[in-house]
Coordinates of C-alpha atoms in Angstrom, one line a residue:
X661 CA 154.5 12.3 129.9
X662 CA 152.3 11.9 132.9
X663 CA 150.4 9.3 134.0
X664 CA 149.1 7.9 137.2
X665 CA 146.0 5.9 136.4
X666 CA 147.3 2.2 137.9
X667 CA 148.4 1.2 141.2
X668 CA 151.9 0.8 140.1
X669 CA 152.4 4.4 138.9
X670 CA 156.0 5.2 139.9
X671 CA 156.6 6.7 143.1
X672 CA 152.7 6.4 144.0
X673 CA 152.0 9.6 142.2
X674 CA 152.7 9.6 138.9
X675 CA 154.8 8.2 135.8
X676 CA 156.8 10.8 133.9
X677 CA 160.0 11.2 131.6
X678 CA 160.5 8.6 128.9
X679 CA 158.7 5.6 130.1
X680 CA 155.8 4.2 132.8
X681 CA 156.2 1.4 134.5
X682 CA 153.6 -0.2 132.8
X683 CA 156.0 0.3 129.8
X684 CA 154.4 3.0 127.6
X685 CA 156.2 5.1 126.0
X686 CA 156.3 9.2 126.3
X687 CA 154.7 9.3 122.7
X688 CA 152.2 6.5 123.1
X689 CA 151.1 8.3 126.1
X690 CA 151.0 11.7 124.8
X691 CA 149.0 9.6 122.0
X692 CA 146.5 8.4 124.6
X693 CA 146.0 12.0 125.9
X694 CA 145.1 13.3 122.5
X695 CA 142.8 10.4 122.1
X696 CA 140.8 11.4 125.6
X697 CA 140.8 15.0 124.4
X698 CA 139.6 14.2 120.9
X699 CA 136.9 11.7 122.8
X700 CA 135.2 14.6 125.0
X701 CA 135.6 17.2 121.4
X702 CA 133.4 14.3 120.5
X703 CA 130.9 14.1 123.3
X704 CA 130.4 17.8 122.8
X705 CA 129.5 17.4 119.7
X706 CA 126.7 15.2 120.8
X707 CA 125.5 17.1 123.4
X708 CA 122.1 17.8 122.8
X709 CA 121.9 16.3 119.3
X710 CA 119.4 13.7 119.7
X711 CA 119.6 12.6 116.1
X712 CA 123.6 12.3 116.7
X713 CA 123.4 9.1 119.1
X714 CA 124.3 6.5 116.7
X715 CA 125.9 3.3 117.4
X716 CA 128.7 4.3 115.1
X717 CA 129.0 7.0 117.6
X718 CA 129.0 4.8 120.5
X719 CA 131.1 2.4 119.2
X720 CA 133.9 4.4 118.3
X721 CA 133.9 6.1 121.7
X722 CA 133.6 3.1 123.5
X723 CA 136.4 1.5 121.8
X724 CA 138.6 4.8 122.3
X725 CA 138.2 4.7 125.8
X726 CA 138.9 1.2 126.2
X727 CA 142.3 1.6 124.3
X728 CA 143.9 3.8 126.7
X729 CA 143.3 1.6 129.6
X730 CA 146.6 0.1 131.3
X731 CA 148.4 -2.7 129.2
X732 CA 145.9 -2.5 125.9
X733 CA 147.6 -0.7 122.8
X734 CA 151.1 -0.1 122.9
X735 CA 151.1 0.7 119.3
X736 CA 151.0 4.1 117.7
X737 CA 149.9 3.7 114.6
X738 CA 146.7 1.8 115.9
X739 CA 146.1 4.9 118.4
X740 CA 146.3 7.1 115.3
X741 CA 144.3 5.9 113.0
X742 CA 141.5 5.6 116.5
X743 CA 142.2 9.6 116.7
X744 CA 141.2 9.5 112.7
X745 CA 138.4 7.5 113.1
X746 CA 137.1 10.1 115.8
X747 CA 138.0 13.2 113.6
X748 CA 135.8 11.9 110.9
X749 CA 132.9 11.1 113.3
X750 CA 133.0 14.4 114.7
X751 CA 133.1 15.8 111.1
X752 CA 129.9 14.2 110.2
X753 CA 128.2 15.2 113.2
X754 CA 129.4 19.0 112.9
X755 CA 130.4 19.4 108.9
X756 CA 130.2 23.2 108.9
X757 CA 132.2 23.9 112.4
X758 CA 135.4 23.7 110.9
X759 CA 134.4 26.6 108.3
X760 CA 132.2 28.5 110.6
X761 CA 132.9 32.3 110.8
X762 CA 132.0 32.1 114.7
X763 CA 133.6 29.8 116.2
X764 CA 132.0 28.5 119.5
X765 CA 135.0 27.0 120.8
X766 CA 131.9 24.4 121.9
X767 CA 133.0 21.7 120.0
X768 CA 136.8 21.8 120.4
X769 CA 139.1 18.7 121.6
X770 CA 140.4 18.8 124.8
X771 CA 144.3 19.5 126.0
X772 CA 144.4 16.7 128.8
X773 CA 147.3 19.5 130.5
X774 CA 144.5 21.5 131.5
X775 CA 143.3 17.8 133.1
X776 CA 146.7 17.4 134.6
X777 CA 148.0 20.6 135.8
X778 CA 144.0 21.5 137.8
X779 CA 143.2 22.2 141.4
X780 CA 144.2 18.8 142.7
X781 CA 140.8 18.1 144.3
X782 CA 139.2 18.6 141.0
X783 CA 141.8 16.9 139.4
X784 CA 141.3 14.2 141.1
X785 CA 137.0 14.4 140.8
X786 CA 137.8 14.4 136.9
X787 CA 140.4 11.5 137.1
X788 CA 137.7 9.4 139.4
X789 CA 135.3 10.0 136.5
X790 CA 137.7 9.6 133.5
X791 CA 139.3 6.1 134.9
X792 CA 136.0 5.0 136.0
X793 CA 134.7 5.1 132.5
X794 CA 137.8 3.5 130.5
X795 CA 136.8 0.3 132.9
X796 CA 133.3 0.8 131.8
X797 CA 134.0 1.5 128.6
X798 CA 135.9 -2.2 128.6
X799 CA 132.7 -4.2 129.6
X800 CA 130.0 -2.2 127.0
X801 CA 132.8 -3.3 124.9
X802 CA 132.8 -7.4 125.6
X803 CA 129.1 -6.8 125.3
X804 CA 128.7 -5.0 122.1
X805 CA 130.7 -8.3 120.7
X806 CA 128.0 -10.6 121.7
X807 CA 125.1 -7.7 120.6
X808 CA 124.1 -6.1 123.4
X809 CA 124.3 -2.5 123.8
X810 CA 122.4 0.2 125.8
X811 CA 122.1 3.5 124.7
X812 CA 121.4 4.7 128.4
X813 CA 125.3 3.7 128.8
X814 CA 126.2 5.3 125.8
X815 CA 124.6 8.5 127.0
X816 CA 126.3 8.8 130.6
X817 CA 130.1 8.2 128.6
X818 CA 129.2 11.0 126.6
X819 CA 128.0 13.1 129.9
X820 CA 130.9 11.9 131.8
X821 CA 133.2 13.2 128.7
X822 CA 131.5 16.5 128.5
X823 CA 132.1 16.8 132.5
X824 CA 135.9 15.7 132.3
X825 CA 136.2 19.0 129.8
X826 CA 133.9 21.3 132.0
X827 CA 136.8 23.4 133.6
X828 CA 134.6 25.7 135.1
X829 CA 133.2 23.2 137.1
X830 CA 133.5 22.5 140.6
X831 CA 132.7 19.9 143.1
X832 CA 129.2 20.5 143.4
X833 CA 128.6 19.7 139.7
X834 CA 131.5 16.5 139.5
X835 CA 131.0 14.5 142.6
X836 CA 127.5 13.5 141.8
X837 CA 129.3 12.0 137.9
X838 CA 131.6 10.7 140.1
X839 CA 128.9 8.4 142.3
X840 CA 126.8 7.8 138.9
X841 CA 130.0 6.3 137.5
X842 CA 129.3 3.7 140.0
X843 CA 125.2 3.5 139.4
X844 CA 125.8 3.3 135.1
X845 CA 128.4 0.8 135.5
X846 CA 126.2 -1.8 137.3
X847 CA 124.1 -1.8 134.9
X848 CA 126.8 -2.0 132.2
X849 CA 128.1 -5.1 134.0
X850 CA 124.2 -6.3 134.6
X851 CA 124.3 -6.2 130.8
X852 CA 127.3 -8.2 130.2
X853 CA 126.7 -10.9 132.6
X854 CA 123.3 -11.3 130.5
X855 CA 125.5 -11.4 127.4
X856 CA 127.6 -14.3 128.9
X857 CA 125.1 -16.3 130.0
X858 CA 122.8 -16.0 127.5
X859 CA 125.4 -16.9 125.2
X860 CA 127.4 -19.4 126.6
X861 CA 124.8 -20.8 129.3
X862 CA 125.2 -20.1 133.6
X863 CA 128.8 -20.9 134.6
X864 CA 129.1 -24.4 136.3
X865 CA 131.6 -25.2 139.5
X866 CA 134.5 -26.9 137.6
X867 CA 138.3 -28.2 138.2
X868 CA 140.7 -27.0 136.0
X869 CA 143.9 -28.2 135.8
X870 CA 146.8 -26.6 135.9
X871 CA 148.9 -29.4 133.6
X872 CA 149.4 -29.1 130.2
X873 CA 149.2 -32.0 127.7
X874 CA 152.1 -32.9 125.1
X875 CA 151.8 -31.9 122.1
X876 CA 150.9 -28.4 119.8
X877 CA 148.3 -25.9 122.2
X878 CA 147.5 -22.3 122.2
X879 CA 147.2 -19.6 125.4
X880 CA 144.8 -17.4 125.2
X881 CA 144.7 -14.4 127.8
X882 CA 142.3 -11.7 128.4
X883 CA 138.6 -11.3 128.7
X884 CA 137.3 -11.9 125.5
X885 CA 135.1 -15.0 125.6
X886 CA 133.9 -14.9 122.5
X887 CA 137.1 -14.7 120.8
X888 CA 137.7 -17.8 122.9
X889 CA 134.8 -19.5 121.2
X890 CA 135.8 -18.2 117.5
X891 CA 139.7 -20.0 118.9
X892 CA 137.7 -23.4 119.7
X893 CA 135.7 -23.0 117.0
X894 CA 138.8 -22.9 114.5
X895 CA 140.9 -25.4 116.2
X896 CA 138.6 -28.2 116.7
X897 CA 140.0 -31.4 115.1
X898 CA 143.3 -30.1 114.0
X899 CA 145.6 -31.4 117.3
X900 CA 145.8 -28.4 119.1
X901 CA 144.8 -28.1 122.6
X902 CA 144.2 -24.4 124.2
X903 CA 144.7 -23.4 127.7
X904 CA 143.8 -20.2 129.0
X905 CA 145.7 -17.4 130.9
X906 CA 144.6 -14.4 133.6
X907 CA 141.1 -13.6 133.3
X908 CA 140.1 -16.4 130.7
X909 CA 140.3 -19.0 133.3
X910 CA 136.8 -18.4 134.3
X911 CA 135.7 -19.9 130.5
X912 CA 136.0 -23.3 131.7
X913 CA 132.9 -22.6 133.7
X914 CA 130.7 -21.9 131.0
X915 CA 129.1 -24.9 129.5
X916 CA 128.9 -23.3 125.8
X917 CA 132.4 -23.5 126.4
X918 CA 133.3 -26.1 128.4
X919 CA 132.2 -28.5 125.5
X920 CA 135.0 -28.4 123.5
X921 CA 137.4 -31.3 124.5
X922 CA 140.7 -28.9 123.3
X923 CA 140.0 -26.6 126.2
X924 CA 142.0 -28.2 128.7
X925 CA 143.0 -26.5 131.7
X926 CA 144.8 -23.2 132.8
X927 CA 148.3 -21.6 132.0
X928 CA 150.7 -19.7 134.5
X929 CA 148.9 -17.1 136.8
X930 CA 148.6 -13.2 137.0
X931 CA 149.1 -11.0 134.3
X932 CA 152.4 -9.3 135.7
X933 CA 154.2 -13.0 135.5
X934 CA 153.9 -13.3 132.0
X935 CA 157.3 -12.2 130.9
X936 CA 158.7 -15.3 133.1
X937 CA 156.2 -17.6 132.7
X938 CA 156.1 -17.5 128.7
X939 CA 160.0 -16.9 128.1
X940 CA 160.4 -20.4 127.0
X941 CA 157.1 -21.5 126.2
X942 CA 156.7 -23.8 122.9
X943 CA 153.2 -22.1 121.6
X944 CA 151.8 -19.1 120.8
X945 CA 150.1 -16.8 123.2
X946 CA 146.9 -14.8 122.1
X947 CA 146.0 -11.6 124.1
X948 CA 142.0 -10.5 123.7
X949 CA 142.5 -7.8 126.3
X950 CA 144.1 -5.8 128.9
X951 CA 146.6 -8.4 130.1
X952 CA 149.5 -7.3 127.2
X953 CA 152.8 -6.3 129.1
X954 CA 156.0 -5.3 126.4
X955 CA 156.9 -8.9 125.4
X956 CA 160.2 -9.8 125.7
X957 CA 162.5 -11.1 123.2
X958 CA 162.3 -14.4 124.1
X959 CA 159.1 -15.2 123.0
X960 CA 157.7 -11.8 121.0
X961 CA 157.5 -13.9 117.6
X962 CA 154.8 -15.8 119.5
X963 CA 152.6 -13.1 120.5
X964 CA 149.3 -12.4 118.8
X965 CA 146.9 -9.5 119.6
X966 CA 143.0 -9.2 118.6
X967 CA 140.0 -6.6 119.2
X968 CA 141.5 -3.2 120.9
X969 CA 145.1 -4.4 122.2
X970 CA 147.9 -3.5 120.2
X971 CA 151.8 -3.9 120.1
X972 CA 154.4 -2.0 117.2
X973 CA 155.3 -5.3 115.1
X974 CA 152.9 -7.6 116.7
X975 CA 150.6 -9.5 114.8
X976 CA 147.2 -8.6 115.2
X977 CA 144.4 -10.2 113.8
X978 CA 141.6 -8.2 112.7
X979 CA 138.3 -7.7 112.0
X980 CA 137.8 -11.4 110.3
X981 CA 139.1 -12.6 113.5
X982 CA 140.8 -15.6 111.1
X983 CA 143.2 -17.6 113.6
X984 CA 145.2 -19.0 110.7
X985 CA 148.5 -17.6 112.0
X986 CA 147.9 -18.6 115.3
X987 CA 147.2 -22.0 114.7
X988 CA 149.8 -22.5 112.4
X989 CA 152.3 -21.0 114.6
X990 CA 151.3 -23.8 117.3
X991 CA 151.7 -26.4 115.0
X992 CA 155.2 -25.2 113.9
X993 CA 156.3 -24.9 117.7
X994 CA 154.7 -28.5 118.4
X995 CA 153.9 -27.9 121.7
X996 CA 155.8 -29.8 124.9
X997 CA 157.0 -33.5 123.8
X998 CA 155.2 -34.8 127.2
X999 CA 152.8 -34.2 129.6
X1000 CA 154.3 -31.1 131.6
X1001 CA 153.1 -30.6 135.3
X1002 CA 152.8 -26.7 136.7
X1003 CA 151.3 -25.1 139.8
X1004 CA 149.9 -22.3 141.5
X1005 CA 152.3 -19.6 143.4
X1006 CA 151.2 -22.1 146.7
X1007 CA 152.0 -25.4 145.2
X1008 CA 148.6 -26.3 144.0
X1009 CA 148.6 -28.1 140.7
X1010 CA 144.7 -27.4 140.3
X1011 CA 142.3 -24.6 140.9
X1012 CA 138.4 -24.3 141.2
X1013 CA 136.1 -21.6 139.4
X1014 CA 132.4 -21.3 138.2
X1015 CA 130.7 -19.8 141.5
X1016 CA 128.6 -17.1 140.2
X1017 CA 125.5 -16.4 141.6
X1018 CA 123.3 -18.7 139.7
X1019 CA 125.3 -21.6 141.4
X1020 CA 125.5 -19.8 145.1
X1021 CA 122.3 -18.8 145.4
X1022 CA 121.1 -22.2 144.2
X1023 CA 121.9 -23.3 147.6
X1024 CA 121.0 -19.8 149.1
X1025 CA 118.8 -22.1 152.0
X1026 CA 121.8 -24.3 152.9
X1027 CA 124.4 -21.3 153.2
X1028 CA 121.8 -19.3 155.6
X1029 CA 121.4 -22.2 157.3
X1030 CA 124.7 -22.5 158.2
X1031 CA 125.1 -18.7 159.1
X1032 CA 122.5 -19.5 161.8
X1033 CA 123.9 -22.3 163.3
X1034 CA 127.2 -20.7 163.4
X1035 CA 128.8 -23.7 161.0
X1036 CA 129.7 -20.3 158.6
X1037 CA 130.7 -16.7 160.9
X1038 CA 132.1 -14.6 158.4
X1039 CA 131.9 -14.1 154.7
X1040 CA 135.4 -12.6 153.1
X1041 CA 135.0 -10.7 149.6
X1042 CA 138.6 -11.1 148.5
X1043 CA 139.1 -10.3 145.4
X1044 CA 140.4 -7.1 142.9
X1045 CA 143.3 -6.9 140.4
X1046 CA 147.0 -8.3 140.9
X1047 CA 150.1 -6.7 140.6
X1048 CA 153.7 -7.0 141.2
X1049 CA 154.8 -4.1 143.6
X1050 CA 155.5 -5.3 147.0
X1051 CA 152.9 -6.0 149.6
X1052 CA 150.7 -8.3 147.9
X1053 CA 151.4 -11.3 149.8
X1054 CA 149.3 -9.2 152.1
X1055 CA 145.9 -11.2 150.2
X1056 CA 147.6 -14.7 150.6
X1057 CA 148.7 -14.6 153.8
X1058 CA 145.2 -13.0 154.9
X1059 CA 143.2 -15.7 152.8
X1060 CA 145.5 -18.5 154.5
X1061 CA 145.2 -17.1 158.3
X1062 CA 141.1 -16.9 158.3
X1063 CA 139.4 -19.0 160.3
X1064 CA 138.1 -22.4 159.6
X1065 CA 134.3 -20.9 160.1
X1066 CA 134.7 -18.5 156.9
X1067 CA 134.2 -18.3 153.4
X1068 CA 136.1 -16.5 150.6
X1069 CA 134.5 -15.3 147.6
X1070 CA 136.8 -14.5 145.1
X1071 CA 137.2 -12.7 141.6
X1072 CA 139.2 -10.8 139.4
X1073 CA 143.2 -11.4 139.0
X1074 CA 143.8 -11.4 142.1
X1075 CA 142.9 -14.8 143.5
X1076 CA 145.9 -16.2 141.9
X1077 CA 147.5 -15.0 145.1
X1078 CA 145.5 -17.5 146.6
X1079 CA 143.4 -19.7 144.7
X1080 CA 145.6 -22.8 144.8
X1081 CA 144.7 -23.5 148.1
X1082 CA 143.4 -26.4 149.7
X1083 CA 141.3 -24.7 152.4
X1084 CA 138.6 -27.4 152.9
X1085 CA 135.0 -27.2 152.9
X1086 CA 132.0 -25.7 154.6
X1087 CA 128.4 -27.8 154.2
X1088 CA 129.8 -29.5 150.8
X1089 CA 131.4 -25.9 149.3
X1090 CA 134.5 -24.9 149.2
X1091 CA 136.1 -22.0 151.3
X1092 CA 137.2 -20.2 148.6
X1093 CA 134.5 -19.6 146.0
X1094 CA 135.8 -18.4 142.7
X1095 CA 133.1 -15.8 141.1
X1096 CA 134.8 -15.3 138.1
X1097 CA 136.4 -11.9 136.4
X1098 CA 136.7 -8.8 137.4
X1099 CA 133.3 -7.9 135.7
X1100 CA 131.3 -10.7 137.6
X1101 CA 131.8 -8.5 140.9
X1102 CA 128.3 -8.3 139.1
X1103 CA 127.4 -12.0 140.9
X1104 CA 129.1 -10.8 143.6
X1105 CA 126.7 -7.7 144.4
X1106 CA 123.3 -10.2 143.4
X1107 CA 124.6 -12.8 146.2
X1108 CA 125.2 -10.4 148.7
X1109 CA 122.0 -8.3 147.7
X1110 CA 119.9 -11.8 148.7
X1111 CA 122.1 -12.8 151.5
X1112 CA 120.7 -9.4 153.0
X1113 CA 117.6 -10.1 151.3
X1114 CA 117.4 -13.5 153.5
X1115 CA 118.2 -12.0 156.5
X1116 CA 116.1 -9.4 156.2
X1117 CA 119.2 -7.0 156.6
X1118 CA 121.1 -4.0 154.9
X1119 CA 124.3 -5.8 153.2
X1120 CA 126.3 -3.6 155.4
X1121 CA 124.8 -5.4 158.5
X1122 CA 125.6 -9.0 156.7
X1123 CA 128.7 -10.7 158.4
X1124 CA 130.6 -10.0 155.1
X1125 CA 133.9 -7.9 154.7
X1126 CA 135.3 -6.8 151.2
X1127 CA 139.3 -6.6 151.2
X1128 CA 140.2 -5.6 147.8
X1129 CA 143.1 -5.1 145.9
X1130 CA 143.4 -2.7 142.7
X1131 CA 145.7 -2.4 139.6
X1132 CA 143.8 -0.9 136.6
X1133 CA 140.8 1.5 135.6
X1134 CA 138.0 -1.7 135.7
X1135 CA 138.8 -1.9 139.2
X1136 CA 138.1 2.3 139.6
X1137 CA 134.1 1.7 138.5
X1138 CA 133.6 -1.6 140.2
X1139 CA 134.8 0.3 144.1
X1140 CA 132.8 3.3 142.8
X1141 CA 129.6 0.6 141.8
X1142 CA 130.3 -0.3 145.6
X1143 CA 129.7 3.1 147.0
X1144 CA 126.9 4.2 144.9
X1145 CA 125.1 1.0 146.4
X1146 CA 126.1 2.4 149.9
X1147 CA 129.0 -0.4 150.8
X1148 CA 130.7 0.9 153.5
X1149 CA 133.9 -0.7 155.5
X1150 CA 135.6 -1.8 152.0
X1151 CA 139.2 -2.2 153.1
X1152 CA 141.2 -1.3 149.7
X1153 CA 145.4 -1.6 149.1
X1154 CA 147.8 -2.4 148.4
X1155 CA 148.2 1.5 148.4
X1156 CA 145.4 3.9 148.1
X1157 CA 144.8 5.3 144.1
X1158 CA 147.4 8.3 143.3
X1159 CA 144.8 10.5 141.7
X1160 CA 142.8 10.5 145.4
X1161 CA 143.2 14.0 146.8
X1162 CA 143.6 14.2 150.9
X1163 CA 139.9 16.3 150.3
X1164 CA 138.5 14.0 148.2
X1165 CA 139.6 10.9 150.1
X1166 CA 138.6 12.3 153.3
X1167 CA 135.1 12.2 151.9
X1168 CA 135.6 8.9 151.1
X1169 CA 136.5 7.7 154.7
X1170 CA 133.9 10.5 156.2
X1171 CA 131.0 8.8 154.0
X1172 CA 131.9 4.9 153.3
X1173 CA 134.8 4.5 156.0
X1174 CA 136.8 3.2 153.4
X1175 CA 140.1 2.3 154.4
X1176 CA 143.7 1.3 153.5
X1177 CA 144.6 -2.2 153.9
X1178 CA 147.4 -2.6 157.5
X1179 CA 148.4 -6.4 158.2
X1180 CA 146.7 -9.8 157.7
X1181 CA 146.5 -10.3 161.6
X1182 CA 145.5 -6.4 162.7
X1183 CA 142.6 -6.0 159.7
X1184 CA 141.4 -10.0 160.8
X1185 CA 141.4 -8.7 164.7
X1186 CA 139.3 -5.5 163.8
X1187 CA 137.1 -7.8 161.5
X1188 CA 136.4 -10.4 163.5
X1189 CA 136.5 -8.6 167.0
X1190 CA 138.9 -10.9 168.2

């Protein structure tokens, strides 16, 4: 096998021989491969068949590319039947290409080798553009769940497909994919935030707690907020309390949400602990998304998977998205016999969450008031995907030593690094601001679009820094959204991607100064000119 599409990948270049770090297998990799090339043998089929861009098209290779992200489907047979269900798309688009007496060669599946083994600087091109779209792939995903879809999306992932299998192309023709990447995935993500918050209302500053009750409960992890709903939904008035995990904790924001009296508070912190944190855990754990790491013995007959994620011997609920087994597996396990206090990786036993833009700019006046009276100096984007390979203390320790005059906006994963913290307030808000998931780097963009808006400034010229950390393939599109709108200075660790050629990433540096995270103190000096 060889992989090297997460921050983690071994060595920082590339996973190969049996096993990734992540945990995937040689064959469930070589799996994923044939997937990607059976994807772009798709895309060509489309290309210039107007009459072929169905949403049964879309849909299938939206969920394909959103399987092969890091820690989503682990299980074969799943990954198989996806290939299937691609064959037999492609068949009805084409149905005489397999017969033809002339074959074309047009239409054809890609070997990902010919991906792998490539001139490095296009390898790398190709790998910006494949990655990019997996982690757009995810969000057109959550937003075809609540019913909203854009066919302008759907066209670029089949553009972006066709260019990934071009291998007569150069970098002339795949840097400008690469920087659309960027441009098609803010829209993507403009189009989910308007499927959340049209569904389940503008997310709301809230406490959540970080205790959980006695009794029977249910974790839920992921993204997936409507499967968080169709969970309350099925659990209301049976006993059972639910608590989420990762990326769900933003969900207590939402008032749609929110509402439901069993949705209680918050359960361990980043993804990567979840093989410690849920070893003895008396409930069952529901994964929605790309949070799944191999579950240990200790508590694998309490795992449950839904939508794309996927484990061999897991049970997954399907399509009826029927919660049955999950609830009745909570009331077998019965939960803690009393209340049972945890906390943050600080020592916090509460956290804060629900400041998307709606809520920040609704005090827009007050904020740029205190910019100009010098009450606020410096605004801190800190925020990305977490991770367990050493150096990411790096974003506590910075988010704990910035002055008393700043303001952390946070998002993604990665605040549980920090977001226990008691840092005080500034004009009535708190110092660290949590935006929400990794997709609401969305509300992030919007408040720093009218921030410059108010100042009558380029966003580069706002007092605002964006130190970001990076995992997975959703974090590849949002850092390429920030360069296609021109953000420059982003300081990125905590080690730069493996598919970045020295070429490619001198561009990078030449054209955004983009740079790799050094120490708390030395990037804080160059940042604050002190």
């Amino acid at each position: 096998m060889f992989c090297y599409q997460c921050e983690q990948t071994a060595g920082c270049s590339g996973c190969t021989g049996k096993a990734g770090v992540c945990g995937k297998k040689e064959d469930t990799a070589r799996l994923q491969d044939q997937l990607t090339g059976a994807l772009i043998g798709l895309a060509r089929s489309t290309d210039g068949n107007e009459w072929a861009l169905k949403d049964s098209t879309a849909a299938i290779v939206v969920e394909g590319l959103f399987a092969t992200l890091t820690n989503v489907n682990f299980d074969n047979e799943a990954l198989q039947r996806l290939i299937d269900r691609v064959e037999e798309e492609k068949a009805r688009l084409i149905p005489d290409c397999a017969v033809c007496a002339s074959p074309c060669g047009k239409n054809n599946d890609y070997d990902m080798e010919k991906l792998w083994t490539a001139d490095e600087d296009i390898r790398s091109l190709k790998s910006l553009i494949l990655f990019g779209i997996r982690g757009m792939a995810a969000y057109a995903y959550h937003a075809a769940v609540l019913g909203y879809k854009d066919e302008e999306i759907h066209r670029f992932l089949y553009k972006a497909l066709f260019a990934v299998g071009m291998d007569d192309w150069g970098m002339d023709e795949l840097l400008p994919i690469v920087l659309e990447v960027g441009e098609v995935n803010l829209k993507c993500m403009a189009m989910l935030d308007k499927a959340n918050t049209e569904t389940f209302g503008n997310p709301e500053p809230t406490e959540v707690t970080l205790t959980v009750e006695k009794g029977p409960f249910i974790v839920i992890s992921g993204h997936d907020l409507y499967d968080l709903k169709l969970l309350l939904e099925q659990t209301e008035g049976k006993g059972i309390n639910i608590y989420t995990h990762g990326e769900m904790l933003p969900a207590h924001a939402y008032p749609e949400l929110k509402k439901y009296r069993q949705l209680k508070g918050n359960f361990g912190t980043a993804w990567q602990n979840q093989q410690k944190e849920f070893a003895d855990l008396p409930a069952p754990i529901l994964f929605t998304t790309n949070c799944l790491m191999p579950p240990k013995a200790s508590y694998a007959d309490r795992v449950f998977t839904t939508e794309v994620v996927g484990y061999p011997e897991m049970r997954h609920i399907g399509e009826d998205k029927d919660f049955t087994p999950v609830i009745e597996k909570a009331l077998e396990l019965g939960g803690y016999g009393e209340n049972r206090e945890f906390h943050g990786i600080n020592g916090g036993s509460k956290v804060m969450t629900g400041f998307a833009r709606n809520t920040v700019l609704s005090v827009a006046d007050t904020v740029v008031d205190a910019v100009k009276s010098g009450a606020i100096r410096h605004f801190f984007l800190v925020g990305g995907c977490d991770g367990s390979r050493p150096g990411r203390n790096y974003y506590t320790e910075f988010v704990r030593q910035t002055p008393p005059d700043t303001v952390i906006l946070t998002l993604a994963c990665g605040k549980y690094r920090f977001n226990d913290l008691d840092l005080g307030t500034i004009g009535g808000l708190p110092r660290v601001m949590d935006i929400g998931q990794c997709n609401d780097a969305y509300s992030a963009i919007q408040i720093a679009l009218a921030l410059a808006d108010a100042f009558d400034c380029g966003v580069n010229d706002l007092p605002l820094s964006m130190i970001l950390s990076w995992y997975e393939q959703k974090a590849v599109c949002i850092l390429l959204t920030l360069l296609h709108l021109g953000i420059k200075d982003i300081r990125l660790g905590p080690t730069l991607p493996a598919f970045i050629s020295p070429n490619v990433l001198n561009f990078l540096v030449e054209k955004f100064n983009i740079a790799p995270i050094t120490t708390p103190e030395e990037d804080l000096k160059a940042i604050l000119g002190e």
